[in-house]
Coordinates of C-alpha atoms and ligand atoms in Angstrom, one line a residue:
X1367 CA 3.5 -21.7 4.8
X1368 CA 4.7 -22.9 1.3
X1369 CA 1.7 -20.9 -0.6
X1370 CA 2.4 -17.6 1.3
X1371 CA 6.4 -18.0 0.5
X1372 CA 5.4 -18.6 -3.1
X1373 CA 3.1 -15.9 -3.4
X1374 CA 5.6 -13.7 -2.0
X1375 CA 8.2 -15.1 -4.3
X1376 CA 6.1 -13.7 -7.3
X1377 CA 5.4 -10.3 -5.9
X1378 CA 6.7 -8.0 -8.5
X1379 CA 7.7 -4.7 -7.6
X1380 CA 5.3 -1.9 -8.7
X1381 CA 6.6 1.0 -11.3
X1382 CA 5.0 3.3 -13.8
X1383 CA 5.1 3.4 -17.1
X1384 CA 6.0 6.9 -18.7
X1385 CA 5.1 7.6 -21.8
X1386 CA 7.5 10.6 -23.1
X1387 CA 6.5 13.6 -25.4
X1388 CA 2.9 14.2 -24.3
X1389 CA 2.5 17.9 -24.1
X1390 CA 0.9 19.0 -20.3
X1391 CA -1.9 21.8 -19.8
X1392 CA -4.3 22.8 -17.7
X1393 CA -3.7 23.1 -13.3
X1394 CA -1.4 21.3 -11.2
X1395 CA -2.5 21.5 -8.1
X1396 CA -0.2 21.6 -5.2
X1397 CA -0.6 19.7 -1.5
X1398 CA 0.6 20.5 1.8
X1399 CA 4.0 20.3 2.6
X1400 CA 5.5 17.2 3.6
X1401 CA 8.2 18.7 5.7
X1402 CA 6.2 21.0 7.6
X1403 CA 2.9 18.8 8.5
X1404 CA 5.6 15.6 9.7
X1405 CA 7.5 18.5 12.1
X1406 CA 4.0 19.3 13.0
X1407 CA 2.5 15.9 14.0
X1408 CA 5.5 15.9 16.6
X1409 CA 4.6 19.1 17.8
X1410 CA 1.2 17.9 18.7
X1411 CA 3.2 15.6 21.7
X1412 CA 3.6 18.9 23.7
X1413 CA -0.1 19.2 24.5
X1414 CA -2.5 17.0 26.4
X1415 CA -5.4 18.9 24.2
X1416 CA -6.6 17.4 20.6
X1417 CA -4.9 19.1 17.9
X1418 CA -6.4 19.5 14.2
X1419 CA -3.9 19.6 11.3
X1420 CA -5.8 20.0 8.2
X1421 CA -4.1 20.2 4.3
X1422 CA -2.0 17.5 5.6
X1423 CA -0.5 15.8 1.9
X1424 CA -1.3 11.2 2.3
X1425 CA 2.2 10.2 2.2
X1426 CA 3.9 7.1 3.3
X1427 CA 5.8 9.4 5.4
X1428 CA 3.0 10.8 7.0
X1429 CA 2.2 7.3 7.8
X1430 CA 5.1 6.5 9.2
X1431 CA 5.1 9.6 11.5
X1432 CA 1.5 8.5 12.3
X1433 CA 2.6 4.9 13.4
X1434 CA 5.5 6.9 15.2
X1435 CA 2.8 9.0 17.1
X1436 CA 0.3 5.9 18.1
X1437 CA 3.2 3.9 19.3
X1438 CA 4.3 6.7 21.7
X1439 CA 0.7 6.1 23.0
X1440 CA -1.1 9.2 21.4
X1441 CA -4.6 9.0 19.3
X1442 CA -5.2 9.6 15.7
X1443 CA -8.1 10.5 13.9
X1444 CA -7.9 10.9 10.4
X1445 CA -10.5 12.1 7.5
X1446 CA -9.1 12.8 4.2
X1447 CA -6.3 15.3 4.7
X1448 CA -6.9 16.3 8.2
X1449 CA -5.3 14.4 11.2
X1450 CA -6.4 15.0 14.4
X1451 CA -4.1 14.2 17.3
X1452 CA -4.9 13.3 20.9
X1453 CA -1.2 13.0 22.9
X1454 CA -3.1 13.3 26.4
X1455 CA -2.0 10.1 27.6
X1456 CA 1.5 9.6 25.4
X1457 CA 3.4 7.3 28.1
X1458 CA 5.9 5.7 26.0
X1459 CA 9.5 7.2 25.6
X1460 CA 11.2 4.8 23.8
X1461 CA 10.8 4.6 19.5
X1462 CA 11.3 1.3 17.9
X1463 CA 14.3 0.9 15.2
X1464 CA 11.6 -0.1 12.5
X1465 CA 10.0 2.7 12.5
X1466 CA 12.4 5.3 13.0
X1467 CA 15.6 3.9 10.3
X1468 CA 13.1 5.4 7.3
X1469 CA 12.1 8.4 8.4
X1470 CA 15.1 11.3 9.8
X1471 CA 11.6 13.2 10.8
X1472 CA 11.4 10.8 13.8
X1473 CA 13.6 12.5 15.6
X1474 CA 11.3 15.2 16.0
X1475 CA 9.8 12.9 19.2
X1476 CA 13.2 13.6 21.0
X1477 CA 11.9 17.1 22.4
X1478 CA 8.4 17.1 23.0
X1479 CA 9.3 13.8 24.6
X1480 CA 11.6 14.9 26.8
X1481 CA 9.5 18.6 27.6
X1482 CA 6.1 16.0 28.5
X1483 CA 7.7 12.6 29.8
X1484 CA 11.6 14.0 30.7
X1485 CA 13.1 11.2 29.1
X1486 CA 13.3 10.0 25.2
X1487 CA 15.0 6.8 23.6
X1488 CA 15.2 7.1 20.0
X1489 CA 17.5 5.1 17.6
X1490 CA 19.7 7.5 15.1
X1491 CA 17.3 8.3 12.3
X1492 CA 17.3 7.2 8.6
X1493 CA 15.7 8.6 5.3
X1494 CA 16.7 9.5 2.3
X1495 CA 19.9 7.8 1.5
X1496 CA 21.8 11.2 0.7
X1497 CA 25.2 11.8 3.2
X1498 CA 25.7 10.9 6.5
X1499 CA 23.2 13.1 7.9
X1500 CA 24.3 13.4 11.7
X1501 CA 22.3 14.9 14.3
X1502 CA 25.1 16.5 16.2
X1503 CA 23.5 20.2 15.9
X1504 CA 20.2 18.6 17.2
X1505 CA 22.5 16.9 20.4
X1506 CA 23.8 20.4 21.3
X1507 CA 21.2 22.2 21.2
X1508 CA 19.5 20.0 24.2
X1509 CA 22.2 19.4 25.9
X1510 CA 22.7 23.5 26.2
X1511 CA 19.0 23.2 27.3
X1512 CA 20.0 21.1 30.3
X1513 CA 19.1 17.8 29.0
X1514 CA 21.9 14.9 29.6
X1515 CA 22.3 13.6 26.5
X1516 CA 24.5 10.1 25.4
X1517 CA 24.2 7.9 22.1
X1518 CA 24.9 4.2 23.0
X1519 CA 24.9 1.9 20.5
X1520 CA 23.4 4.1 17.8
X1521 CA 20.7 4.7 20.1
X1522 CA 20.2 8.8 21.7
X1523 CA 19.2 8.9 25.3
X1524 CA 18.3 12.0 26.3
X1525 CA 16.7 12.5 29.7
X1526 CA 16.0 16.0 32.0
X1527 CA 17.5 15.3 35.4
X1528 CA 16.6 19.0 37.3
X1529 CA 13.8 18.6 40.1
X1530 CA 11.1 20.1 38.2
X1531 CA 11.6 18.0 35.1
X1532 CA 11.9 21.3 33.0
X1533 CA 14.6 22.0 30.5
X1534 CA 16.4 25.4 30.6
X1535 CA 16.3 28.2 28.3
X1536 CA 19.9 28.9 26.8
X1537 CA 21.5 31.2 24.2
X1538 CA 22.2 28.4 20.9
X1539 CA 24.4 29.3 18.2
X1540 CA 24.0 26.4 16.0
X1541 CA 27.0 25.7 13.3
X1542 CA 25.1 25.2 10.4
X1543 CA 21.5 26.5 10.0
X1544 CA 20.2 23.0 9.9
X1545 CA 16.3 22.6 9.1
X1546 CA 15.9 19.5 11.7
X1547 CA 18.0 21.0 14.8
X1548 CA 16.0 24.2 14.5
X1549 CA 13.1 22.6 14.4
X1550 CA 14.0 20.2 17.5
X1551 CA 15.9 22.8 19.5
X1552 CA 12.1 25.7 19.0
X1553 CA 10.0 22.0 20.1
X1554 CA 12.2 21.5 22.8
X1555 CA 12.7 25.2 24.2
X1556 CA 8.7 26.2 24.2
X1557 CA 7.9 24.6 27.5
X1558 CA 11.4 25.1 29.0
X1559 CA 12.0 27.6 32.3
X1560 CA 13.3 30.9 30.9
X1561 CA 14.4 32.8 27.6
X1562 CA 16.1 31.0 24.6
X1563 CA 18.0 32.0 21.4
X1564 CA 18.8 30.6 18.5
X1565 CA 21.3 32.3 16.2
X1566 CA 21.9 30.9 12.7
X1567 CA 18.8 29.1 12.8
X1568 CA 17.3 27.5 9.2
X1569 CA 14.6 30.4 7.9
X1570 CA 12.8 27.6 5.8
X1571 CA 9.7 28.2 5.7
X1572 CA 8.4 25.2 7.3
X1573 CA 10.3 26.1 10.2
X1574 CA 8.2 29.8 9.9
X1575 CA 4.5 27.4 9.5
X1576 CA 5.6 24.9 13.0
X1577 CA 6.7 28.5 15.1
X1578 CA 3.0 30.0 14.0
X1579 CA 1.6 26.7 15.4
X1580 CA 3.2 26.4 18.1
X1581 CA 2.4 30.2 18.7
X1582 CA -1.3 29.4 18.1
X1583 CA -0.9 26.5 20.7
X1584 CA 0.0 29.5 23.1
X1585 CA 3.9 29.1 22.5
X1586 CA 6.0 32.2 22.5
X1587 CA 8.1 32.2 19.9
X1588 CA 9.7 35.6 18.0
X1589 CA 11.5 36.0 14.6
X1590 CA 10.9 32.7 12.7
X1591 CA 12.2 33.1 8.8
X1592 CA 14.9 35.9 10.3
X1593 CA 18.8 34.9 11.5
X1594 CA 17.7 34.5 15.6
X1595 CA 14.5 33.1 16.5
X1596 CA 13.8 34.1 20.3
X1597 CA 11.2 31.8 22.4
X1598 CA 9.9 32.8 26.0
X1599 CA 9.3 29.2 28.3
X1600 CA 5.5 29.0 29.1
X1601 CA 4.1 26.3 31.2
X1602 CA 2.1 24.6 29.3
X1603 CA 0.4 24.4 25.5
X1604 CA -3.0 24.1 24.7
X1605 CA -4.9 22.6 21.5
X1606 CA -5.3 24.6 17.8
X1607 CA -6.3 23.8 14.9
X1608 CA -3.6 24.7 11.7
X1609 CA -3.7 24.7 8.3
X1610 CA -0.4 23.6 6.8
X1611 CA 1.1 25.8 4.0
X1612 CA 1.7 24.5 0.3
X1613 CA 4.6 22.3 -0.5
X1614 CA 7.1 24.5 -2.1
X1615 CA 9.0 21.9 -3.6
X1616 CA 6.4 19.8 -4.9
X1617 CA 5.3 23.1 -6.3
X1618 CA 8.9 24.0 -7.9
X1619 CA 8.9 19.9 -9.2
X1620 CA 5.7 20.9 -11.3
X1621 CA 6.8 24.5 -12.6
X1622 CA 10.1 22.1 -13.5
X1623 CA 7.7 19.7 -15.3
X1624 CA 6.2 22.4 -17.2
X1625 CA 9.8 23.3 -18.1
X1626 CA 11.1 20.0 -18.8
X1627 CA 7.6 19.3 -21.5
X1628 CA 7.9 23.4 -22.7
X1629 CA 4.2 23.3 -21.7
X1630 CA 2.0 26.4 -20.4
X1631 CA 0.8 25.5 -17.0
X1632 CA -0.8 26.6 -13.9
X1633 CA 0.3 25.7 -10.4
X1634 CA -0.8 26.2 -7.3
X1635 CA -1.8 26.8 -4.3
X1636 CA 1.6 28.4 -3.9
X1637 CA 3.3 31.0 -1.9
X1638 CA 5.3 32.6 -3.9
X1639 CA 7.9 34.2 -1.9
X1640 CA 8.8 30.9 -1.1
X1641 CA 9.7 29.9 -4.4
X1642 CA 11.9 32.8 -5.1
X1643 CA 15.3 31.2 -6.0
X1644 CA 13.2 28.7 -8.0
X1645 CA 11.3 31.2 -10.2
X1646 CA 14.3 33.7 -10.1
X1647 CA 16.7 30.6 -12.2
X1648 CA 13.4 29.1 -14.5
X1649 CA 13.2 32.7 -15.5
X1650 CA 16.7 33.1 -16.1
X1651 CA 16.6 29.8 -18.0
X1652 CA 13.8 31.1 -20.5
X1653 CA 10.9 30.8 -18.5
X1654 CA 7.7 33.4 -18.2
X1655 CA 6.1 33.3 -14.8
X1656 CA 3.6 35.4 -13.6
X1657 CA 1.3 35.3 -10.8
X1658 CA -2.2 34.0 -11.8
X1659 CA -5.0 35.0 -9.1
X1660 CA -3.9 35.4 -5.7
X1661 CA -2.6 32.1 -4.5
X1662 CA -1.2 30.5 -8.5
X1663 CA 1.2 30.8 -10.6
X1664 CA 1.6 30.6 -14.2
X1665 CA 4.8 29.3 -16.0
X1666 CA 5.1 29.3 -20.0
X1667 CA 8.4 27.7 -20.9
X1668 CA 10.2 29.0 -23.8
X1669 CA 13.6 28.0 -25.3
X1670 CA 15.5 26.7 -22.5
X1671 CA 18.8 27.5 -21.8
X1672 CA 21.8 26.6 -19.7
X1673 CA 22.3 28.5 -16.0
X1674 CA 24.2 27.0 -13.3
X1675 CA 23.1 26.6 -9.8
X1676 CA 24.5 26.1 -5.9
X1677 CA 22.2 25.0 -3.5
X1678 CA 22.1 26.5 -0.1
X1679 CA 19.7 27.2 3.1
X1680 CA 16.7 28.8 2.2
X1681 CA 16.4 31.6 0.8
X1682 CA 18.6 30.1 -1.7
X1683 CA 18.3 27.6 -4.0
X1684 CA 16.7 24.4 -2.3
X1685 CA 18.6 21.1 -2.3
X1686 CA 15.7 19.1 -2.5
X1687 CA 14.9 20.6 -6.5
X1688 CA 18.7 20.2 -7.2
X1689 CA 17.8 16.7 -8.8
X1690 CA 14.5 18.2 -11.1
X1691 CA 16.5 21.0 -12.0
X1692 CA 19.5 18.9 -13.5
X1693 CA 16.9 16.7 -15.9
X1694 CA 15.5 20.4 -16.7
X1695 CA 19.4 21.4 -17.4
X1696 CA 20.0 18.0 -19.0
X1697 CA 17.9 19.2 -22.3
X1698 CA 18.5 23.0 -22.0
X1699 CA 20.8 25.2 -25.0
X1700 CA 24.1 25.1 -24.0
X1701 CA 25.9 24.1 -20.7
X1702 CA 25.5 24.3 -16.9
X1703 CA 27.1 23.4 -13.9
X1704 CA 25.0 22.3 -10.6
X1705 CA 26.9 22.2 -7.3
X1706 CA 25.5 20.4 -4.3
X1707 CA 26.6 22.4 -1.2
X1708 CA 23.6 21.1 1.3
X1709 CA 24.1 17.4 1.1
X1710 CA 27.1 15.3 0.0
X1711 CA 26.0 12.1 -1.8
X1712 CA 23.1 13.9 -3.6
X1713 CA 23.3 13.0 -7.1
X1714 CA 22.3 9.3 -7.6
X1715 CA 19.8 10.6 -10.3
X1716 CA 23.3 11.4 -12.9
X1717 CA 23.7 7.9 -13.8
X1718 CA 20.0 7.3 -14.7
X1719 CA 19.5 10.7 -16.3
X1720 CA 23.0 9.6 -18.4
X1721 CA 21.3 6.3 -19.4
X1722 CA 18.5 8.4 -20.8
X1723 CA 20.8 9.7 -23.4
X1724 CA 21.9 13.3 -21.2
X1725 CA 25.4 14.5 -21.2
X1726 CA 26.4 15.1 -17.9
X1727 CA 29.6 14.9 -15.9
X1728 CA 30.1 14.5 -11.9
X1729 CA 33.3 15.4 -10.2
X1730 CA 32.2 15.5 -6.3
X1731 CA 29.0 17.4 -5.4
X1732 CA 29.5 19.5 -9.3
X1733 CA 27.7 18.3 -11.9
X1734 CA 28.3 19.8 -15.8
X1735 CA 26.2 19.3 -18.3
X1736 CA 26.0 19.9 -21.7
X1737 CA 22.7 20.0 -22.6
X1738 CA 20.9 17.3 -25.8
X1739 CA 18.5 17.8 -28.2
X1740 CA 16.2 15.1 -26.2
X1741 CA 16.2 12.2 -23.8
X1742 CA 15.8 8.7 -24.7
X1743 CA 13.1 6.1 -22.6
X1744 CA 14.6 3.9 -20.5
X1745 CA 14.4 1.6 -17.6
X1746 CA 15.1 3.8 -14.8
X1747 CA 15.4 3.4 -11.4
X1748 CA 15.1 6.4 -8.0
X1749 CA 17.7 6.1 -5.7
X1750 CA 15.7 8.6 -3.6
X1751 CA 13.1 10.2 -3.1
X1752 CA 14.6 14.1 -5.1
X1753 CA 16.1 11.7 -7.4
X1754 CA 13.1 10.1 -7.9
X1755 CA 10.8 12.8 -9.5
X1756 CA 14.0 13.8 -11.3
X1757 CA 13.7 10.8 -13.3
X1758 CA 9.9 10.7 -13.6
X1759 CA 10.2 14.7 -15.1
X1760 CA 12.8 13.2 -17.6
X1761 CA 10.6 10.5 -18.5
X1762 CA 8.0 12.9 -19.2
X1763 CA 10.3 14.6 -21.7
X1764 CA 11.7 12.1 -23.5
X1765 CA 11.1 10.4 -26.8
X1766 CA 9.9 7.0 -26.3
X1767 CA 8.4 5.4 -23.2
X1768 CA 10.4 4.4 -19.5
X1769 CA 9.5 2.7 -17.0
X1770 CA 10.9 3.8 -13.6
X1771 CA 10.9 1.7 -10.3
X1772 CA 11.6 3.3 -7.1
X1773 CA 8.2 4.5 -6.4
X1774 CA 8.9 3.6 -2.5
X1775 CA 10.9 6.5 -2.8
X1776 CA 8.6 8.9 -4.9
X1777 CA 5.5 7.9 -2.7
X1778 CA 7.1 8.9 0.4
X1779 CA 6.9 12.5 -1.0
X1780 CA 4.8 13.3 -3.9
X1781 CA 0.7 13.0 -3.2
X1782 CA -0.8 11.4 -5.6
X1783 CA 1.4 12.4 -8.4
X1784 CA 0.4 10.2 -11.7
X1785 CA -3.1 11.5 -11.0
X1786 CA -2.5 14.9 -10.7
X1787 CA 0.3 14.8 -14.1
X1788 CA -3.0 12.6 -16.0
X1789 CA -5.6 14.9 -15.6
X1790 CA -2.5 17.4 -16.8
X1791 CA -2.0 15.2 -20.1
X1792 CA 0.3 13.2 -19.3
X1793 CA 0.1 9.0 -19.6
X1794 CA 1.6 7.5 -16.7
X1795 CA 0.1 4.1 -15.6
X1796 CA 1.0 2.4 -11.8
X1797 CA 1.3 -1.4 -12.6
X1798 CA 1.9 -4.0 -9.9
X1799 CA 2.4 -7.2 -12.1
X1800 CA 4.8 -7.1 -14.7
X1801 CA 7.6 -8.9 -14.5
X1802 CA 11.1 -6.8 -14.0
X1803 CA 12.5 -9.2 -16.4
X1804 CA 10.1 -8.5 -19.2
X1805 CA 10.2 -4.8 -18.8
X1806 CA 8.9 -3.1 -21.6
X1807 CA 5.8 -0.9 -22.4
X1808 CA 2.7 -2.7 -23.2
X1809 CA 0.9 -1.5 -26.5
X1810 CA -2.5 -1.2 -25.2
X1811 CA -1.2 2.0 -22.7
X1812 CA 0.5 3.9 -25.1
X1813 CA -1.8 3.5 -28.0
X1814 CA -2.7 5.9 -29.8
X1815 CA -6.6 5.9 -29.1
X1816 CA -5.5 6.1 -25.0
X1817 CA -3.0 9.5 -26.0
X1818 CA -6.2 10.6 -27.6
X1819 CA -8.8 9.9 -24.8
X1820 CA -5.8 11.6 -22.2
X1821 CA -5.9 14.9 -24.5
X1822 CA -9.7 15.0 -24.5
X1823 CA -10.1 14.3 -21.3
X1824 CA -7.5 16.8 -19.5
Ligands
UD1_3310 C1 15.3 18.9 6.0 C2 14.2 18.4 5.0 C3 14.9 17.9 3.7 C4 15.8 19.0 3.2 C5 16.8 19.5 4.2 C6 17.6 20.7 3.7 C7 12.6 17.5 6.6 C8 11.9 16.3 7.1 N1 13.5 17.2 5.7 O1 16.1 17.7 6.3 O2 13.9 17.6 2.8 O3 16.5 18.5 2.1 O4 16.0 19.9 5.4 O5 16.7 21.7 3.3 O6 12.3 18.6 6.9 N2 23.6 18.5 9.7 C9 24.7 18.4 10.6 N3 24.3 18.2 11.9 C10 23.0 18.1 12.4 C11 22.0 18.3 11.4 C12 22.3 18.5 10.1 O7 25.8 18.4 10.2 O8 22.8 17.9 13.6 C13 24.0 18.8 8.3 C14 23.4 17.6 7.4 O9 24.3 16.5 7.4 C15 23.3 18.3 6.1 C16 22.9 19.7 6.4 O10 23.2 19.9 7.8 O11 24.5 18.3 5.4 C17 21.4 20.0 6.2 O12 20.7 19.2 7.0 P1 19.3 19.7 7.7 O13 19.0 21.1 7.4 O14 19.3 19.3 9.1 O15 18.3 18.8 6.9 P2 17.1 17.8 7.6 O16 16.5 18.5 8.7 O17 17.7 16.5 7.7

């Protein structure tokens, strides 16, 4: 007992070390999307046939979601980034608190579950610690669908009561076009007796990628990505196998990177149109991008200048590359000012990016910033997991070295990211043993002969 508490005791907790000012080139490539393949793997509870999702990004919130999936009784098979999921026999309804208080996605279960087994338990979901986050819309929406619906002790029970254990189509308006209750009410309305609506739904596109599953799956689901999405009840799903679309904001974090380090790069697999607010404001902001062969894009920065932005639902600009695009403001010509509309604690990354040496100023969800010459290394920390690869893109730009803890935050969303930004120039190292009080860069990983062996190897 005593070694394990003293090895545990002197567990330090990992970080990177940044060094600031190297120059990137070459690709970036670009994974799945996170969002879409963890709607995805809950999707895959409303057949009893093996499902294949391939181009699925290794995340630890994909392997929460998995844990989620096996607990509920289903079988996963996974080989590099493709999972396949067997939900024949799911049996359990109930999802334990450990699981779901990381991951919001969790609450995904609460409408295949109901649709297959007619009853789900599922403690209120957690992630990112960015506003309250409530799942009101989500609650509505089934409860319009016939499920009875209660929340005792911080714990939704929903269960379908009719004869035939099948929800009912229904005509949803929801308030706000929320990503999550969109996504829950087109799971929960595929299998259900009759027509359903839903006006003011989210158009994200990850919402577009789980209707053309669930379409392949034998679903029948009309005008994904428009303001209604209609969806005809059939009576039952069958197996497919899908290939998730690129992450568009791990895409628009890299073409931000590029900005940030006023280096030429190449990014992709994208889809473009689903960058378009991006592209549209790092154009504005001095910023040549062109498409490069059918599925890349090229970005060459130039001088970078101030332009405000207001996030919104897609198509506007996205909430989760608010944080990125404030350290890209933070060293632009001139002044912006970022407002937050989607989320309203958002903005944990202002403190961190100020300790860097930025000038910026936070007055409820507005940030205004006044742009510096350049950013200063530092010992930063992510509050979350946008704030997160805010911080590492200032680190990249700054003079000096950082070194940034957090990364159970950035891991959650960005695959493999230190390798992808090293083969792109950049020296980043993962260390697991230095002590937090000690923090400071060692010599050896910032020499100059490693910045050399980087250049000639990328
Ligand atoms: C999803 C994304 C997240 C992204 C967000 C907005 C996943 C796993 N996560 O999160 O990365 O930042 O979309 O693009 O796909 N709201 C309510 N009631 C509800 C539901 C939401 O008031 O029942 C509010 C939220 O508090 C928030 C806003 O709606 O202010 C947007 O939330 P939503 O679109 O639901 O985001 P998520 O699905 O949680």
């Amino acid at each position: 007992m005593s070694s394990v508490a003293t090895i545990k005791s002197n567990i330090i907790p990992p970080h990177l070390e940044v060094k600031g000012g190297c120059p990137l080139n070459g690709v970036l490539k670009v994974s799945g999307a996170k969002n879409s393949s963890l709607a995805l793997m809950a999707a895959s509870l409303l057949t009893k046939e093996k499902l294949l999702i391939k181009n699925v990004p290794q995340l630890t919130d994909i392997e929460v979601m998995s844990e989620i999936l096996r607990n509920l009784g289903a079988k996963l098979t996974k080989t590099n980034n493709s999972i396949e999921i067997n939900s024949e026999s799911i049996h359990n309804v109930e999802l334990p608190y450990q699981l779901v208080h990381s991951l919001r996605a969790s609450f995904f279960c609460v409408g295949p579950l109901l649709t297959r087994l007619g009853e789900a338990k599922i403690p209120l979901p957690g992630g990112c610690n960015i506003g309250a986050r409530p799942v009101d819309e989500h609650i509505n929406g089934l409860k319009a669908l016939g499920a009875e619906v209660e929340v005792i002790n911080d714990v939704v029970k929903a269960q379908v009561s009719t004869k035939d254990k099948r929800l009912r189509g229904a005509n949803i308006t929801l308030k706000y076009p929320s990503v999550g209750a969109t996504e829950t009410i087109l799971m929960a309305s595929c299998l259900a007796l009759g027509k359903t609506t839903i006006s003011n739904p989210a158009r994200e596109p990850e919402i577009q990628d789980l209707a053309k599953m669930l379409n392949s799956m034998g679903a029948k689901v009309f005008g994904a990505g428009t303001k209604r999405i209609t969806i005809l009840g059939v009576d039952s799903l069958s197996g497919t196998s899908h290939f998730v679309i690129p992450d568009r904001i791990e895409a628009g974090t890299f073409l931000i990177a590029a900005a940030i380090t006023r280096s030429p790069l190449i990014i992709g697999p994208v889809i473009p149109n689903h960058l378009s607010a991006v592209i549209s404001k790092l154009k504005e902001c001095g910023c040549l991008i062109s498409q490069h062969g059918e599925h890349h894009l090229k970005i060459i920065p130039r001088e970078i200048s101030g332009v405000d932005i207001t996030t919104s639902p897609f198509p506007g600009f996205p909430t989760d590359l608010q944080a990125p695009f404030m350290s890209l403001m933070a060293t632009a010509k001139g002044s912006s000012k970022i407002k937050e509309r989607v989320f309203e604690k958002r903005m944990q990354h202002v403190l961190e990016l100020n300790k860097m040496g930025a000038c910026i100023y936070q007055e409820n969800n507005t940030a205004y910033i006044k742009g510096v010459k350049e950013l200063v290394g530092s010992n930063v920390e992510g509050g979350d997991l946008r704030s997160s690869a805010a911080i590492i893109l200032a680190c990249l730009s700054a003079k000096g070295n950082s070194i940034f803890t957090g990364l159970e935050h950035l891991d959650r969303g960005y695959e493999k990211l230190e390798e992808k930004l090293t083969n792109a120039g950049s020296i980043i190292s993962r260390n697991f043993d230095q002590p937090t009080s000690q923090r400071s860069i060692s010599n050896k990983i910032i020499s100059e002969d490693n910045i050399n062996t980087q250049k000639n190897a990328a």
